[in-house]
């Protein structure tokens, strides 16, 4: 009887929710190896147990779910990436003493509102609407919750390019409203780590590049305009999906919009 060769998956890396590398270039040949990686990751994160989440955002439950060069994220069980994004939960999945008695649905709703506010600002941060300085988001929930760590400075969070705004595992949907065949109508990207303001700027910049390449076609819709500026807005933010709309505005060299 012919002996079957052992199948292994190589160059697998394991990251924390914050993007730190826990294990680099691992070789995995069984679900047992994945469990061992999960246990070792839990030790490094000081957590009881961890899930291993693949680059497409699914929890690894079978060896066949794994691919060469895959990027895994170790997520402590009972952890909410959404709550972690706004500082309501630590990396071990523990809530602060001030939050432990608050119903989970209340915490999640507050986290969604905060995440929406952060991501809304990220859409225009560094663009024509951003004159100067660092915008901030106030903590509006003082009657329900004291502010978490990131908001403790003057009850508001100063927003900079490195500020996280989209939580791990969210499906990021980019809807292109320009209605031109050169643009795909919808793109979907799984967030395999927290996305920062800088990541959102890069998405908007990539759309600006496409607008520049197709400037002539776009200006046909706006007689008298001289150039186009990419726009990005946040349509909705849920625990599962973050939906952006990308478009453009036309303007003259004097700065008048059409």
Tab-separated table of C-alpha atoms in Angstrom:
chain	number	residue	atom	x	y	z
A	1	UNK	CA	0.000	0.000	0.000
A	2	UNK	CA	1.383	3.386	-1.028
A	3	UNK	CA	2.189	5.654	1.897
A	4	UNK	CA	0.461	9.026	1.843
A	5	UNK	CA	2.766	12.006	2.188
A	6	UNK	CA	2.146	14.327	5.094
A	7	UNK	CA	0.455	17.541	4.009
A	8	UNK	CA	1.637	20.721	5.675
A	9	UNK	CA	0.888	24.399	5.377
A	10	UNK	CA	3.934	26.662	5.530
A	11	UNK	CA	4.805	30.284	6.311
A	12	UNK	CA	1.799	30.861	8.543
A	13	UNK	CA	2.046	33.925	10.790
A	14	UNK	CA	0.025	34.594	13.929
A	15	UNK	CA	-0.843	38.145	14.967
A	16	UNK	CA	-2.640	39.724	17.885
A	17	UNK	CA	-5.732	41.892	17.460
A	18	UNK	CA	-3.470	44.940	17.527
A	19	UNK	CA	-1.344	43.538	14.686
A	20	UNK	CA	1.678	42.478	16.740
A	21	UNK	CA	3.399	39.313	15.508
A	22	UNK	CA	3.055	36.465	18.017
A	23	UNK	CA	4.543	33.669	15.866
A	24	UNK	CA	6.290	33.997	12.527
A	25	UNK	CA	6.678	31.561	9.581
A	26	UNK	CA	5.089	28.546	11.294
A	27	UNK	CA	4.571	25.189	9.589
A	28	UNK	CA	1.267	23.479	10.383
A	29	UNK	CA	0.365	19.906	9.430
A	30	UNK	CA	-2.764	19.107	11.491
A	31	UNK	CA	-5.627	20.597	13.457
A	32	UNK	CA	-3.641	19.560	16.541
A	33	UNK	CA	-0.881	21.999	15.489
A	34	UNK	CA	-3.491	24.750	15.166
A	35	UNK	CA	-4.747	23.998	18.669
A	36	UNK	CA	-1.185	24.174	19.971
A	37	UNK	CA	-0.709	27.543	18.258
A	38	UNK	CA	-3.944	28.747	19.835
A	39	UNK	CA	-2.807	27.627	23.304
A	40	UNK	CA	0.612	29.216	22.865
A	41	UNK	CA	-1.003	32.436	21.650
A	42	UNK	CA	-3.332	32.435	24.665
A	43	UNK	CA	-0.289	32.249	26.950
A	44	UNK	CA	1.332	35.215	25.224
A	45	UNK	CA	-1.901	37.213	25.468
A	46	UNK	CA	-2.521	36.123	29.071
A	47	UNK	CA	-5.903	34.732	27.992
A	48	UNK	CA	-7.604	31.486	28.979
A	49	UNK	CA	-8.263	30.303	25.414
A	50	UNK	CA	-7.949	31.703	21.898
A	51	UNK	CA	-9.674	31.284	18.573
A	52	UNK	CA	-7.494	31.342	15.471
A	53	UNK	CA	-9.107	33.558	12.819
A	54	UNK	CA	-8.050	33.276	9.176
A	55	UNK	CA	-7.291	36.151	6.802
A	56	UNK	CA	-10.858	36.044	5.469
A	57	UNK	CA	-12.282	36.515	8.953
A	58	UNK	CA	-13.442	32.951	9.686
A	59	UNK	CA	-12.566	30.894	12.761
A	60	UNK	CA	-10.254	27.991	11.850
A	61	UNK	CA	-12.047	24.777	12.812
A	62	UNK	CA	-10.497	22.333	10.310
A	63	UNK	CA	-6.949	21.940	9.031
A	64	UNK	CA	-8.233	22.270	5.450
A	65	UNK	CA	-9.381	25.818	6.263
A	66	UNK	CA	-5.722	26.888	6.307
A	67	UNK	CA	-3.636	28.072	3.326
A	68	UNK	CA	0.072	28.637	2.727
A	69	UNK	CA	1.240	32.124	3.752
A	70	UNK	CA	-1.986	32.645	5.690
A	71	UNK	CA	-2.133	35.384	8.299
A	72	UNK	CA	-3.922	34.186	11.421
A	73	UNK	CA	-5.188	36.406	14.199
A	74	UNK	CA	-5.316	35.067	17.738
A	75	UNK	CA	-8.538	36.261	19.379
A	76	UNK	CA	-9.172	35.509	23.039
A	77	UNK	CA	-12.528	33.773	23.465
A	78	UNK	CA	-15.305	35.996	24.759
A	79	UNK	CA	-13.477	38.959	23.237
A	80	UNK	CA	-15.393	41.561	21.231
A	81	UNK	CA	-13.154	43.344	18.703
A	82	UNK	CA	-15.758	46.123	18.600
A	83	UNK	CA	-15.576	46.736	22.365
A	84	UNK	CA	-11.788	46.555	22.225
A	85	UNK	CA	-11.664	49.160	19.468
A	86	UNK	CA	-13.117	51.842	21.764
A	87	UNK	CA	-11.379	50.657	24.948
A	88	UNK	CA	-14.307	49.013	26.768
A	89	UNK	CA	-12.621	45.589	26.867
A	90	UNK	CA	-8.993	44.520	27.232
A	91	UNK	CA	-7.099	41.954	25.169
A	92	UNK	CA	-8.005	39.166	27.613
A	93	UNK	CA	-11.724	39.855	27.132
A	94	UNK	CA	-12.189	41.453	30.553
A	95	UNK	CA	-14.446	44.455	31.040
A	96	UNK	CA	-13.367	47.243	33.334
A	97	UNK	CA	-14.993	47.299	36.770
A	98	UNK	CA	-17.112	50.291	35.747
A	99	UNK	CA	-18.531	48.372	32.782
A	100	UNK	CA	-19.001	44.861	34.196
A	101	UNK	CA	-22.574	45.504	35.417
A	102	UNK	CA	-23.733	47.281	32.246
A	103	UNK	CA	-25.823	45.084	29.892
A	104	UNK	CA	-23.790	43.874	26.922
A	105	UNK	CA	-26.303	45.251	24.422
A	106	UNK	CA	-25.818	48.729	25.930
A	107	UNK	CA	-22.028	48.443	25.691
A	108	UNK	CA	-22.252	47.271	22.092
A	109	UNK	CA	-24.611	50.094	21.103
A	110	UNK	CA	-22.304	52.688	22.651
A	111	UNK	CA	-19.300	51.093	20.933
A	112	UNK	CA	-21.107	51.244	17.580
A	113	UNK	CA	-21.934	54.920	18.032
A	114	UNK	CA	-18.342	55.726	18.953
A	115	UNK	CA	-16.954	53.667	16.057
A	116	UNK	CA	-19.347	55.416	13.652
A	117	UNK	CA	-18.127	58.810	14.871
A	118	UNK	CA	-14.466	57.831	14.530
A	119	UNK	CA	-14.922	56.403	11.039
A	120	UNK	CA	-16.994	59.377	9.879
A	121	UNK	CA	-14.091	61.674	10.794
A	122	UNK	CA	-11.616	59.339	9.072
A	123	UNK	CA	-13.550	59.767	5.806
A	124	UNK	CA	-12.560	63.454	5.552
A	125	UNK	CA	-9.374	63.469	7.654
A	126	UNK	CA	-6.487	64.881	5.588
A	127	UNK	CA	-8.779	65.864	2.713
A	128	UNK	CA	-10.002	69.239	1.395
A	129	UNK	CA	-12.524	69.501	4.263
A	130	UNK	CA	-9.749	69.112	6.862
A	131	UNK	CA	-8.295	72.569	7.330
A	132	UNK	CA	-5.670	71.892	10.026
A	133	UNK	CA	-5.025	70.289	13.400
A	134	UNK	CA	-6.294	67.102	15.010
A	135	UNK	CA	-10.080	66.743	15.219
A	136	UNK	CA	-11.530	65.103	18.306
A	137	UNK	CA	-14.527	62.982	19.257
A	138	UNK	CA	-16.191	63.771	22.610
A	139	UNK	CA	-17.371	61.048	25.007
A	140	UNK	CA	-21.149	61.617	25.090
A	141	UNK	CA	-22.108	58.776	27.425
A	142	UNK	CA	-20.949	60.080	30.788
A	143	UNK	CA	-24.406	59.575	32.327
A	144	UNK	CA	-24.174	55.842	31.517
A	145	UNK	CA	-20.450	55.015	31.441
A	146	UNK	CA	-17.255	56.738	32.510
A	147	UNK	CA	-14.928	57.272	29.549
A	148	UNK	CA	-12.533	54.431	28.685
A	149	UNK	CA	-8.801	55.031	28.592
A	150	UNK	CA	-8.538	56.588	25.111
A	151	UNK	CA	-11.171	59.223	26.034
A	152	UNK	CA	-9.993	60.152	29.536
A	153	UNK	CA	-8.080	63.213	28.350
A	154	UNK	CA	-10.678	66.014	28.595
A	155	UNK	CA	-13.503	63.499	27.932
A	156	UNK	CA	-12.566	63.327	24.264
A	157	UNK	CA	-10.283	61.443	21.889
A	158	UNK	CA	-7.848	63.361	19.722
A	159	UNK	CA	-7.794	61.695	16.323
A	160	UNK	CA	-4.532	61.148	14.452
A	161	UNK	CA	-3.587	58.966	11.450
A	162	UNK	CA	-2.771	56.000	13.729
A	163	UNK	CA	-6.167	56.049	15.509
A	164	UNK	CA	-8.045	52.725	15.021
A	165	UNK	CA	-11.531	53.239	13.556
A	166	UNK	CA	-12.724	49.884	12.120
A	167	UNK	CA	-12.706	46.723	14.233
A	168	UNK	CA	-11.124	43.408	13.327
A	169	UNK	CA	-13.346	40.999	11.401
A	170	UNK	CA	-15.722	43.611	9.977
A	171	UNK	CA	-16.624	43.311	6.299
A	172	UNK	CA	-15.631	46.618	4.718
A	173	UNK	CA	-17.919	47.388	1.759
A	174	UNK	CA	-16.925	50.071	-0.757
A	175	UNK	CA	-19.830	51.215	-2.927
A	176	UNK	CA	-18.730	53.272	-5.935
A	177	UNK	CA	-21.351	55.876	-6.861
A	178	UNK	CA	-19.649	57.289	-9.973
A	179	UNK	CA	-21.616	54.988	-12.285
A	180	UNK	CA	-18.782	54.567	-14.763
A	181	UNK	CA	-17.728	51.200	-16.208
A	182	UNK	CA	-14.123	51.894	-15.197
A	183	UNK	CA	-15.139	51.593	-11.527
A	184	UNK	CA	-16.343	48.329	-9.954
A	185	UNK	CA	-19.765	48.926	-8.406
A	186	UNK	CA	-18.936	47.226	-5.111
A	187	UNK	CA	-15.751	46.000	-3.463
A	188	UNK	CA	-15.612	43.969	-0.248
A	189	UNK	CA	-12.598	43.680	2.042
A	190	UNK	CA	-12.406	41.692	5.272
A	191	UNK	CA	-10.620	43.640	8.030
A	192	UNK	CA	-7.928	41.201	9.203
A	193	UNK	CA	-6.745	43.771	11.751
A	194	UNK	CA	-8.021	47.040	13.129
A	195	UNK	CA	-8.075	49.648	10.368
A	196	UNK	CA	-6.734	53.079	11.221
A	197	UNK	CA	-7.459	56.573	9.956
A	198	UNK	CA	-4.420	56.183	7.701
A	199	UNK	CA	-5.926	53.031	6.145
A	200	UNK	CA	-9.122	54.953	5.326
A	201	UNK	CA	-7.061	57.783	3.821
A	202	UNK	CA	-5.305	55.244	1.585
A	203	UNK	CA	-8.657	53.933	0.325
A	204	UNK	CA	-9.789	57.475	-0.477
A	205	UNK	CA	-6.438	58.256	-2.127
A	206	UNK	CA	-6.701	55.150	-4.308
A	207	UNK	CA	-10.137	56.338	-5.438
A	208	UNK	CA	-8.685	59.798	-6.159
A	209	UNK	CA	-6.098	58.119	-8.394
A	210	UNK	CA	-8.919	56.413	-10.327
A	211	UNK	CA	-10.775	59.722	-10.610
A	212	UNK	CA	-7.627	61.351	-11.988
A	213	UNK	CA	-7.188	58.584	-14.564
A	214	UNK	CA	-10.786	59.057	-15.711
A	215	UNK	CA	-10.947	62.813	-15.277
A	216	UNK	CA	-12.072	63.514	-18.835
A	217	UNK	CA	-15.046	61.136	-18.630
A	218	UNK	CA	-16.070	62.445	-15.226
A	219	UNK	CA	-15.869	66.113	-16.299
A	220	UNK	CA	-18.229	65.391	-19.198
A	221	UNK	CA	-20.939	65.226	-16.534
A	222	UNK	CA	-20.012	68.707	-15.222
A	223	UNK	CA	-19.626	71.314	-18.018
A	224	UNK	CA	-17.481	74.223	-16.838
A	225	UNK	CA	-15.630	72.261	-14.167
A	226	UNK	CA	-11.874	71.820	-14.324
A	227	UNK	CA	-11.020	69.010	-11.923
A	228	UNK	CA	-12.519	66.277	-9.746
A	229	UNK	CA	-12.050	65.523	-6.057
A	230	UNK	CA	-12.734	62.056	-4.662
A	231	UNK	CA	-15.304	61.886	-1.869
A	232	UNK	CA	-15.820	59.242	0.792
A	233	UNK	CA	-18.701	58.948	3.233
A	234	UNK	CA	-19.821	56.419	5.822
A	235	UNK	CA	-23.281	55.021	5.100
A	236	UNK	CA	-23.553	52.616	8.039
A	237	UNK	CA	-21.516	50.877	10.707
A	238	UNK	CA	-22.679	47.595	12.251
A	239	UNK	CA	-20.920	44.858	14.189
A	240	UNK	CA	-20.717	42.817	10.969
A	241	UNK	CA	-20.302	45.409	8.214
A	242	UNK	CA	-18.884	48.883	7.604
A	243	UNK	CA	-20.368	50.427	4.455
A	244	UNK	CA	-18.644	53.305	2.645
A	245	UNK	CA	-19.746	55.257	-0.411
A	246	UNK	CA	-17.037	56.566	-2.741
A	247	UNK	CA	-17.813	59.244	-5.309
A	248	UNK	CA	-16.509	62.557	-6.590
A	249	UNK	CA	-17.212	66.264	-6.743
A	250	UNK	CA	-16.295	68.527	-9.628
A	251	UNK	CA	-14.931	72.013	-9.154
A	252	UNK	CA	-13.385	74.914	-11.009
A	253	UNK	CA	-9.852	76.148	-10.576
A	254	UNK	CA	-11.309	78.918	-8.388
A	255	UNK	CA	-12.624	76.273	-5.993
A	256	UNK	CA	-16.326	76.497	-6.890
A	257	UNK	CA	-18.104	73.130	-6.610
A	258	UNK	CA	-20.575	71.773	-9.126
